[in-house]
CSV table of C-alpha atoms in Angstrom, one decimal:
chain,number,residue,atom,x,y,z
A,1,MET,CA,61.4,118.9,116.2
A,2,ARG,CA,65.1,118.8,117.2
A,3,THR,CA,67.5,121.6,116.4
A,4,GLN,CA,70.7,120.4,118.0
A,5,LYS,CA,72.1,118.2,115.2
A,6,THR,CA,71.5,117.5,111.6
A,7,ILE,CA,73.3,114.7,109.7
A,8,CYS,CA,75.0,114.3,106.4
A,9,ILE,CA,73.7,111.6,104.0
A,10,GLY,CA,75.5,110.2,101.0
A,11,LEU,CA,74.3,107.5,98.7
A,12,SER,CA,76.6,104.9,97.0
A,13,LEU,CA,76.7,105.1,93.2
A,14,SER,CA,77.6,101.4,93.2
A,15,PRO,CA,74.1,99.8,92.8
A,16,THR,CA,74.2,97.6,95.9
A,17,TRP,CA,70.4,97.0,95.5
A,18,VAL,CA,71.1,94.9,92.4
A,19,SER,CA,71.4,91.3,93.8
A,20,THR,CA,73.0,88.4,92.1
A,21,GLN,CA,69.7,86.6,91.9
A,22,SER,CA,67.9,89.5,90.3
A,23,ALA,CA,70.7,90.0,87.8
A,24,LYS,CA,70.5,86.4,86.7
A,25,GLN,CA,66.7,86.7,86.2
A,26,ASP,CA,67.2,89.9,84.1
A,27,PRO,CA,70.2,89.5,81.8
A,28,ASN,CA,69.8,93.2,80.7
A,29,GLN,CA,70.4,94.5,84.2
A,30,ARG,CA,74.2,94.2,84.0
A,31,GLU,CA,74.3,96.2,80.9
A,32,ALA,CA,71.9,98.8,82.3
A,33,ILE,CA,74.1,99.6,85.3
A,34,LEU,CA,77.0,100.4,82.9
A,35,ASN,CA,74.8,103.0,81.1
A,36,PRO,CA,75.2,106.7,82.2
A,37,SER,CA,71.4,107.2,81.8
A,38,TYR,CA,70.9,104.8,84.7
A,39,TYR,CA,73.0,107.0,87.0
A,40,ILE,CA,71.4,110.2,85.6
A,41,ALA,CA,68.0,108.9,86.7
A,42,LEU,CA,69.4,107.9,90.1
A,43,SER,CA,71.1,111.3,90.6
A,44,LYS,CA,67.8,113.1,89.9
A,45,ARG,CA,66.0,110.9,92.5
A,46,ALA,CA,68.7,111.4,95.1
A,47,GLU,CA,68.6,115.2,94.5
A,48,ALA,CA,64.8,115.2,94.8
A,49,ALA,CA,65.4,113.6,98.3
A,50,LYS,CA,67.9,116.4,99.0
A,51,LEU,CA,70.8,114.0,99.7
A,52,ASP,CA,74.2,115.6,100.3
A,53,PHE,CA,76.2,113.7,97.8
A,54,LEU,CA,76.6,110.6,95.6
A,55,PHE,CA,79.7,108.5,96.3
A,56,ARG,CA,81.4,106.4,93.7
A,57,PRO,CA,83.7,103.7,95.2
A,58,ASP,CA,86.4,102.2,93.0
A,59,ALA,CA,89.2,99.7,92.8
A,60,GLN,CA,91.9,99.2,90.2
A,61,PHE,CA,91.4,95.4,90.0
A,62,LEU,CA,88.6,92.9,89.5
A,63,ASN,CA,87.9,90.3,92.2
A,64,ILE,CA,87.5,87.2,90.1
A,65,ASP,CA,85.9,85.3,93.1
A,66,LYS,CA,83.1,87.9,92.9
A,67,GLY,CA,83.2,88.5,89.2
A,68,ASN,CA,80.0,86.6,88.6
A,69,GLN,CA,78.1,88.8,91.1
A,70,ALA,CA,76.2,91.9,90.3
A,71,PRO,CA,77.4,94.5,90.7
A,72,ALA,CA,81.1,93.5,90.7
A,73,PHE,CA,83.3,96.1,92.4
A,74,GLY,CA,84.3,98.1,89.5
A,75,GLY,CA,82.8,99.5,86.3
A,76,ILE,CA,82.9,103.0,84.8
A,77,ASP,CA,85.8,105.2,86.0
A,78,PRO,CA,84.5,107.5,88.8
A,79,SER,CA,85.7,110.7,87.3
A,80,LEU,CA,84.3,110.0,83.9
A,81,LEU,CA,81.0,108.8,85.3
A,82,ILE,CA,80.6,111.9,87.4
A,83,ALA,CA,81.4,114.2,84.4
A,84,SER,CA,78.8,112.4,82.3
A,85,ILE,CA,75.9,112.8,84.8
A,86,ALA,CA,76.6,116.0,86.8
A,87,HIS,CA,74.9,118.2,84.2
A,88,ALA,CA,71.5,116.6,85.0
A,89,THR,CA,71.6,118.0,88.6
A,90,ASN,CA,72.0,121.4,90.3
A,91,HIS,CA,72.7,120.8,94.0
A,92,ILE,CA,73.7,117.3,94.9
A,93,GLY,CA,77.5,116.6,95.4
A,94,PHE,CA,79.6,113.9,93.9
A,95,VAL,CA,82.6,112.2,95.5
A,96,SER,CA,85.1,110.6,93.2
A,97,THR,CA,87.7,107.9,94.3
A,98,ILE,CA,91.3,108.4,93.2
A,99,SER,CA,94.1,106.2,94.5
A,100,ALA,CA,97.3,107.8,95.9
A,101,LEU,CA,99.2,104.7,94.9
A,102,PHE,CA,98.3,104.2,91.3
A,103,TYR,CA,97.7,107.7,89.9
A,104,PRO,CA,100.3,110.4,89.1
A,105,PRO,CA,99.4,113.4,91.4
A,106,TYR,CA,99.3,115.7,88.3
A,107,ILE,CA,96.6,113.7,86.7
A,108,ALA,CA,94.6,113.5,90.0
A,109,ALA,CA,94.9,117.2,90.5
A,110,ARG,CA,93.8,118.0,87.0
A,111,GLN,CA,90.8,115.5,87.0
A,112,LEU,CA,89.5,116.8,90.4
A,113,GLN,CA,89.8,120.4,89.5
A,114,SER,CA,88.2,119.8,86.2
A,115,LEU,CA,85.3,118.1,88.0
A,116,ASN,CA,85.1,121.0,90.4
A,117,TRP,CA,84.5,123.4,87.5
A,118,ILE,CA,82.1,121.0,85.7
A,119,THR,CA,80.0,120.6,88.9
A,120,ASN,CA,80.3,124.2,90.1
A,121,GLY,CA,82.0,123.2,93.3
A,122,ARG,CA,80.1,120.1,94.0
A,123,VAL,CA,82.9,117.5,93.9
A,124,GLY,CA,84.8,115.8,96.7
A,125,TRP,CA,87.8,113.4,96.7
A,126,ASN,CA,87.9,110.0,98.3
A,127,ILE,CA,91.6,109.5,98.9
A,128,VAL,CA,92.4,105.7,98.9
A,129,THR,CA,95.7,103.9,99.4
A,130,ALA,CA,94.5,100.6,97.9
A,131,LEU,CA,94.4,97.1,99.3
A,132,LYS,CA,94.9,95.2,96.1
A,133,GLY,CA,95.7,95.8,92.4
A,134,GLN,CA,99.4,96.4,92.5
A,135,GLN,CA,100.0,93.7,89.8
A,136,ASN,CA,98.2,95.9,87.4
A,137,PHE,CA,100.8,98.7,87.9
A,138,GLY,CA,104.0,96.7,87.8
A,139,LEU,CA,104.3,96.1,91.5
A,140,LYS,CA,104.8,92.6,93.0
A,141,THR,CA,103.7,93.7,96.5
A,142,LEU,CA,102.0,96.7,98.1
A,143,PRO,CA,103.9,98.8,100.7
A,144,ASP,CA,102.8,98.2,104.3
A,145,SER,CA,100.1,100.3,105.8
A,146,GLU,CA,102.5,102.8,107.3
A,147,GLU,CA,104.3,103.5,104.1
A,148,ARG,CA,101.0,103.6,102.1
A,149,TYR,CA,99.9,106.5,104.2
A,150,GLU,CA,103.3,108.2,103.9
A,151,ILE,CA,102.9,108.0,100.2
A,152,ALA,CA,99.3,109.4,100.5
A,153,LYS,CA,100.5,112.3,102.6
A,154,GLU,CA,103.1,113.4,100.0
A,155,PHE,CA,100.6,112.7,97.1
A,156,THR,CA,98.0,114.9,98.8
A,157,ALA,CA,100.6,117.7,99.5
A,158,VAL,CA,101.6,117.6,95.8
A,159,VAL,CA,98.0,117.8,94.6
A,160,GLU,CA,97.4,120.8,96.9
A,161,ALA,CA,100.6,122.5,95.7
A,162,LEU,CA,99.5,122.0,92.1
A,163,TRP,CA,96.1,123.6,92.8
A,164,ALA,CA,97.8,126.5,94.5
A,165,SER,CA,100.2,126.9,91.6
A,166,HIS,CA,97.4,128.1,89.4
A,167,PRO,CA,95.1,130.4,91.4
A,168,ASN,CA,91.6,131.3,90.3
A,169,SER,CA,92.1,134.3,88.0
A,170,GLN,CA,90.3,136.1,85.3
A,171,PRO,CA,91.4,135.4,81.7
A,172,ASP,CA,92.6,139.0,81.1
A,173,GLN,CA,95.1,138.6,83.9
A,174,TYR,CA,97.0,136.0,81.8
A,175,GLN,CA,99.8,137.3,79.6
A,176,SER,CA,101.2,134.7,77.3
A,177,SER,CA,104.7,134.7,76.0
A,178,GLU,CA,106.0,131.9,73.8
A,179,SER,CA,103.1,129.7,74.8
A,180,ARG,CA,103.8,130.2,78.5
A,181,TYR,CA,101.9,132.0,81.3
A,182,SER,CA,103.9,134.9,82.5
A,183,GLY,CA,101.5,136.0,85.2
A,184,SER,CA,103.3,136.2,88.5
A,185,SER,CA,100.5,134.3,90.3
A,186,ILE,CA,101.1,131.1,88.3
A,187,GLN,CA,104.2,129.4,89.4
A,188,GLN,CA,106.0,126.0,89.2
A,189,ILE,CA,106.0,123.9,92.4
A,190,ASN,CA,109.3,122.1,91.7
A,191,HIS,CA,108.5,119.3,94.1
A,192,GLN,CA,111.3,116.9,94.7
A,193,GLY,CA,110.1,114.3,97.3
A,194,ARG,CA,110.7,110.8,98.5
A,195,TYR,CA,108.0,109.4,96.2
A,196,PHE,CA,107.2,112.1,93.6
A,197,ASN,CA,109.0,114.6,91.4
A,198,VAL,CA,106.6,117.2,89.9
A,199,GLU,CA,107.5,120.5,88.3
A,200,GLY,CA,104.1,122.1,87.7
A,201,PRO,CA,102.2,124.4,87.5
A,202,LEU,CA,98.8,122.9,86.9
A,203,ASN,CA,97.2,123.7,83.5
A,204,ILE,CA,93.8,124.5,84.9
A,205,PRO,CA,93.0,127.3,87.5
A,206,ALA,CA,91.6,126.4,90.9
A,207,TYR,CA,87.8,126.8,91.5
A,208,SER,CA,86.8,129.4,94.0
A,209,GLN,CA,85.8,126.8,96.6
A,210,PRO,CA,88.0,124.0,98.0
A,211,ILE,CA,87.5,120.4,97.2
A,212,PRO,CA,86.6,118.4,100.4
A,213,TYR,CA,88.5,115.2,101.2
A,214,PHE,CA,87.1,111.9,102.3
A,215,GLN,CA,89.0,108.9,103.6
A,216,ALA,CA,88.3,105.4,104.7
A,217,GLY,CA,91.4,104.4,106.7
A,218,ALA,CA,90.7,102.4,109.8
A,219,SER,CA,94.2,101.5,110.8
A,220,PRO,CA,96.1,103.8,113.2
A,221,ALA,CA,98.0,105.2,110.3
A,222,GLY,CA,94.8,105.7,108.3
A,223,ARG,CA,93.0,107.4,111.2
A,224,ASP,CA,95.9,109.7,111.8
A,225,PHE,CA,95.9,110.6,108.1
A,226,ALA,CA,92.2,111.3,108.1
A,227,ALA,CA,92.4,113.3,111.3
A,228,ALA,CA,95.1,115.5,109.7
A,229,VAL,CA,93.6,116.2,106.2
A,230,ALA,CA,90.1,114.8,105.7
A,231,ASP,CA,86.7,116.5,106.0
A,232,GLY,CA,84.8,113.2,106.2
A,233,ILE,CA,85.8,109.6,107.0
A,234,PHE,CA,83.9,106.5,105.8
A,235,ALA,CA,83.8,104.0,108.6
A,236,ALA,CA,83.3,100.2,109.0
A,237,THR,CA,81.3,100.1,112.2
A,238,PRO,CA,79.1,97.0,112.4
A,239,ASP,CA,77.5,97.9,115.8
A,240,ILE,CA,76.9,101.0,117.8
A,241,ASP,CA,79.5,100.3,120.5
A,242,CYS,CA,82.1,100.0,117.8
A,243,ALA,CA,80.8,103.2,116.2
A,244,ILE,CA,81.0,105.2,119.4
A,245,GLU,CA,84.6,104.0,120.0
A,246,PHE,CA,85.6,104.9,116.5
A,247,TYR,CA,83.9,108.3,116.7
A,248,GLN,CA,85.6,109.3,120.0
A,249,ASP,CA,89.0,108.0,118.7
A,250,ILE,CA,88.7,110.2,115.6
A,251,GLN,CA,87.8,113.2,117.6
A,252,ARG,CA,90.9,112.7,119.9
A,253,ARG,CA,93.1,112.3,116.8
A,254,VAL,CA,91.6,115.4,115.2
A,255,VAL,CA,92.3,117.5,118.3
A,256,SER,CA,95.8,116.1,118.4
A,257,ALA,CA,96.3,117.2,114.8
A,258,GLY,CA,95.4,120.8,115.9
A,259,ARG,CA,92.0,120.9,114.4
A,260,GLU,CA,88.5,121.4,115.8
A,261,PRO,CA,86.9,118.2,117.2
A,262,ASN,CA,84.1,118.1,114.6
A,263,ALA,CA,86.3,119.0,111.6
A,264,VAL,CA,86.1,115.4,110.3
A,265,LYS,CA,82.6,114.1,109.8
A,266,VAL,CA,82.3,110.4,110.6
A,267,LEU,CA,80.1,108.6,108.0
A,268,PRO,CA,79.8,104.9,108.4
A,269,GLY,CA,78.4,102.7,105.7
A,270,LEU,CA,74.8,101.7,106.4
A,271,SER,CA,73.4,98.7,104.5
A,272,PHE,CA,69.7,98.0,104.7
A,273,TYR,CA,67.1,95.6,103.5
A,274,LEU,CA,63.7,97.3,103.6
A,275,ALA,CA,60.1,96.0,103.2
A,276,ASP,CA,56.6,96.7,104.6
A,277,SER,CA,57.1,94.1,107.4
A,278,ARG,CA,60.1,92.7,109.2
A,279,GLU,CA,59.2,89.2,108.0
A,280,GLU,CA,59.3,90.4,104.4
A,281,ALA,CA,62.6,92.2,105.0
A,282,TYR,CA,64.2,89.1,106.4
A,283,ARG,CA,63.0,87.0,103.5
A,284,LEU,CA,64.5,89.6,101.2
A,285,PHE,CA,67.8,89.3,103.0
A,286,GLU,CA,67.7,85.5,102.9
A,287,GLN,CA,66.8,85.4,99.2
A,288,THR,CA,69.6,87.8,98.4
A,289,HIS,CA,72.2,85.6,100.1
A,290,ALA,CA,70.6,82.2,99.4
A,291,ASN,CA,73.1,81.3,96.6
A,292,ALA,CA,76.1,83.0,98.1
A,293,ASP,CA,79.3,80.9,97.7
A,294,SER,CA,80.2,79.7,101.2
A,295,ARG,CA,83.7,78.7,99.9
A,296,THR,CA,84.5,82.3,99.1
A,297,LYS,CA,83.4,83.3,102.7
A,298,PHE,CA,85.6,80.6,104.2
A,299,ARG,CA,88.5,81.8,102.2
A,300,TYR,CA,87.9,85.3,103.3
A,301,ILE,CA,87.7,84.3,107.0
A,302,GLU,CA,91.0,82.3,106.6
A,303,SER,CA,92.7,85.2,104.9
A,304,LEU,CA,91.8,87.5,107.8
A,305,ILE,CA,92.4,85.4,110.9
A,306,ASN,CA,94.1,82.3,109.6
A,307,LEU,CA,91.3,80.0,110.7
A,308,ASP,CA,90.0,77.3,108.4
A,309,LEU,CA,86.4,76.5,109.2
A,310,SER,CA,85.5,74.8,105.9
A,311,GLN,CA,85.7,71.2,107.2
A,312,LEU,CA,83.7,71.8,110.4
A,313,PRO,CA,80.0,71.2,110.9
A,314,ILE,CA,77.9,74.3,110.3
A,315,ASP,CA,76.6,74.4,113.9
A,316,THR,CA,80.1,74.4,115.4
A,317,VAL,CA,80.5,77.2,118.0
A,318,ILE,CA,83.6,79.4,117.3
A,319,THR,CA,85.2,80.4,120.6
A,320,PRO,CA,88.0,82.9,121.3
A,321,GLU,CA,90.3,80.0,122.2
A,322,MET,CA,90.1,78.8,118.5
A,323,LEU,CA,91.6,82.1,117.2
A,324,PRO,CA,95.3,81.8,116.2
A,325,GLU,CA,97.6,84.2,117.8
A,326,GLY,CA,100.2,86.4,116.2
A,327,THR,CA,98.8,86.3,112.7
A,328,GLU,CA,98.7,89.4,110.4
A,329,ALA,CA,96.1,89.7,107.7
A,330,PRO,CA,97.6,90.3,104.3
A,331,TYR,CA,94.3,91.9,103.1
A,332,SER,CA,93.1,94.2,105.9
A,333,GLN,CA,94.2,94.2,109.5
A,334,THR,CA,91.2,96.4,110.4
A,335,HIS,CA,88.7,93.9,109.1
A,336,ALA,CA,90.6,91.1,110.8
A,337,GLN,CA,90.3,93.0,114.1
A,338,LEU,CA,86.6,93.5,113.6
A,339,LEU,CA,86.1,89.8,112.8
A,340,ARG,CA,88.0,88.8,116.0
A,341,ARG,CA,86.0,91.2,118.0
A,342,TYR,CA,82.7,89.7,116.7
A,343,ILE,CA,83.8,86.2,117.6
A,344,CYS,CA,85.0,87.2,121.1
A,345,GLN,CA,81.8,89.0,121.8
A,346,HIS,CA,79.2,86.6,120.4
A,347,GLN,CA,80.9,83.1,120.2
A,348,PRO,CA,78.8,82.4,117.1
A,349,THR,CA,78.2,79.2,115.2
A,350,ILE,CA,79.7,79.0,111.8
A,351,GLN,CA,76.3,79.5,110.3
A,352,MET,CA,75.8,82.8,112.3
A,353,LEU,CA,79.3,83.9,111.4
A,354,LEU,CA,78.8,83.4,107.6
A,355,SER,CA,75.8,85.8,107.7
A,356,ALA,CA,77.5,88.4,110.0
A,357,PRO,CA,78.3,91.9,108.6
A,358,GLU,CA,82.0,91.3,109.4
A,359,VAL,CA,82.0,88.5,106.8
A,360,ASN,CA,79.1,89.4,104.6
A,361,GLY,CA,79.0,93.1,104.0
A,362,SER,CA,82.3,94.8,104.5
A,363,SER,CA,81.6,95.2,108.3
A,364,HIS,CA,78.9,97.8,107.6
A,365,TRP,CA,76.2,98.9,110.0
A,366,ARG,CA,73.2,96.8,108.9
A,367,VAL,CA,69.5,97.1,109.3
A,368,ILE,CA,66.9,94.5,108.2
A,369,GLY,CA,63.3,95.7,108.7
A,370,THR,CA,60.8,98.4,108.0
A,371,VAL,CA,61.1,102.1,107.3
A,372,SER,CA,60.3,102.8,110.9
A,373,ASP,CA,63.0,100.4,112.0
A,374,LEU,CA,65.6,102.2,109.9
A,375,VAL,CA,64.5,105.6,111.0
A,376,ASP,CA,64.6,104.6,114.7
A,377,GLU,CA,68.1,103.1,114.3
A,378,ILE,CA,69.5,106.2,112.6
A,379,GLU,CA,68.0,108.3,115.4
A,380,ARG,CA,69.5,106.1,118.0
A,381,TRP,CA,73.0,106.3,116.5
A,382,THR,CA,72.7,110.1,116.1
A,383,ASP,CA,71.5,110.6,119.7
A,384,LYS,CA,74.4,108.4,121.0
A,385,GLN,CA,77.0,110.4,119.1
A,386,ALA,CA,78.0,107.4,117.0
A,387,CYS,CA,78.1,109.2,113.7
A,388,ASP,CA,77.6,112.5,111.8
A,389,GLY,CA,75.6,110.8,109.1
A,390,PHE,CA,76.1,107.8,106.8
A,391,ILE,CA,76.7,106.4,103.4
A,392,ALA,CA,73.4,104.7,102.3
A,393,LEU,CA,73.8,101.2,100.8
A,394,PRO,CA,70.3,100.0,99.9
A,395,CYS,CA,70.4,96.2,99.5
A,396,GLY,CA,68.4,93.3,98.2
A,397,SER,CA,66.2,95.0,95.6
A,398,GLU,CA,65.1,98.4,94.1
A,399,GLN,CA,62.5,98.4,96.8
A,400,SER,CA,65.1,99.2,99.5
A,401,LEU,CA,66.3,102.2,97.5
A,402,THR,CA,62.8,103.5,96.8
A,403,LEU,CA,61.6,103.2,100.4
A,404,PHE,CA,64.7,105.0,101.6
A,405,LEU,CA,64.4,107.9,99.2
A,406,GLU,CA,60.7,108.3,99.4
A,407,GLN,CA,59.9,107.4,103.0
A,408,VAL,CA,63.0,107.2,105.2
A,409,VAL,CA,64.5,110.5,104.3
A,410,PRO,CA,61.2,112.5,104.7
A,411,LYS,CA,60.8,110.9,108.2
A,412,LEU,CA,64.3,112.0,109.1
A,413,VAL,CA,63.3,115.5,108.0
A,414,GLU,CA,60.2,115.4,110.2
A,415,LYS,CA,62.3,114.5,113.2
A,416,GLY,CA,64.7,117.3,112.5
A,417,ILE,CA,67.6,114.9,111.9
A,418,PHE,CA,68.0,115.9,108.3
A,419,ARG,CA,67.5,119.3,106.6
A,420,ALA,CA,64.5,119.9,104.4
A,421,ASN,CA,66.2,121.8,101.6
A,422,TYR,CA,69.6,122.5,100.2
A,423,GLN,CA,71.1,125.6,101.8
A,424,GLN,CA,74.6,125.7,100.5
A,425,GLN,CA,75.7,125.5,96.8
A,426,THR,CA,79.1,123.7,97.2
A,427,LEU,CA,79.9,120.4,98.8
A,428,TRP,CA,82.6,122.0,100.9
A,429,GLU,CA,80.1,124.5,102.4
A,430,ARG,CA,77.6,121.8,103.0
A,431,LEU,CA,80.0,119.6,105.0
A,432,GLN,CA,81.0,122.6,107.2
A,433,SER,CA,77.4,123.1,108.2
A,434,VAL,CA,76.8,119.5,109.4
A,435,GLY,CA,76.5,119.1,113.2
């Protein structure tokens, strides 16, 4: 058994294993995944496997193009969902997503600190800057990437100041006078900034353990922000070379920010389609995507790299020379760069391109195969210093989830890649122990 490195494993609370096809066959499935009891059962299974945390992604809009798919990217508010299911577990952590663009920092600070008390220190914060949804908050356009992260920096600083404004104290230390706290440890923050004006103090005391931060920025500004403040970064790394490059870049930025090289845990998304044989796994993948709307994919490609492929034969080879120069993706420059990189490296046919992770899977690391295939791939990425763990995204069917929890994770424990039992109570402490 190895002893040199153990990894961190999170599981997405967005049920990626519920495919469009299965949802159509079972009309009750959509309703089931909006019921907290569904997530209570899932959290118990994940805790039995000793996973580090459950992660709830979120967006403040609904993508109408994908609105008929299951699950659509949305659903129950992350903080409310976590509050409703945390009582059913004792150890597993929960990571809630809160936007720095669309939330007031006071509300974010209060929600997160409330969850920290409700979970006894098992909550984390996924800080997002948002790529869409501004129309729902009175904005015509989003700020550019640089400004979004400037807003996020100030937002995070205000949240931290609010937490510090109300230290963890015993009730008998509070002395009320005319409905105000007069204890000297509780103070206003009187923040007057470029983007936020907040008086404080927060109306809930800080928990005894910090709340760890997660971030998913892949642009230079996003990486710098994560390197400066985050404890974990979610990464879009479709292959191991991309992952190693990303990992090393984050370490350089972390050191430049004055922190220890391993202060930020790199956790790529890992989507997988599992079955008892590779042939069956590939059938599962093909069945899951058999009815995918190619028009949506063509629009996505065009939005990223300004290349319209919809009128070309499906066996057309896409070469680097076909890529327009000097275009800027309105949606995500990072995903545009990953898509360009894939085309330059592979020169795929249109058919190959439409099934690539860069087009069909948010550029996640992807494995289609058996339990052993997935275990071997995780071990390879770990040995090559490509990640510190991953966010599990079981796909295709419930079978992928079950095989992961009941077979993949135990095999990782046997190999010494993952710990056998919980050793720390809080999510903060657990993240510090990874490595």
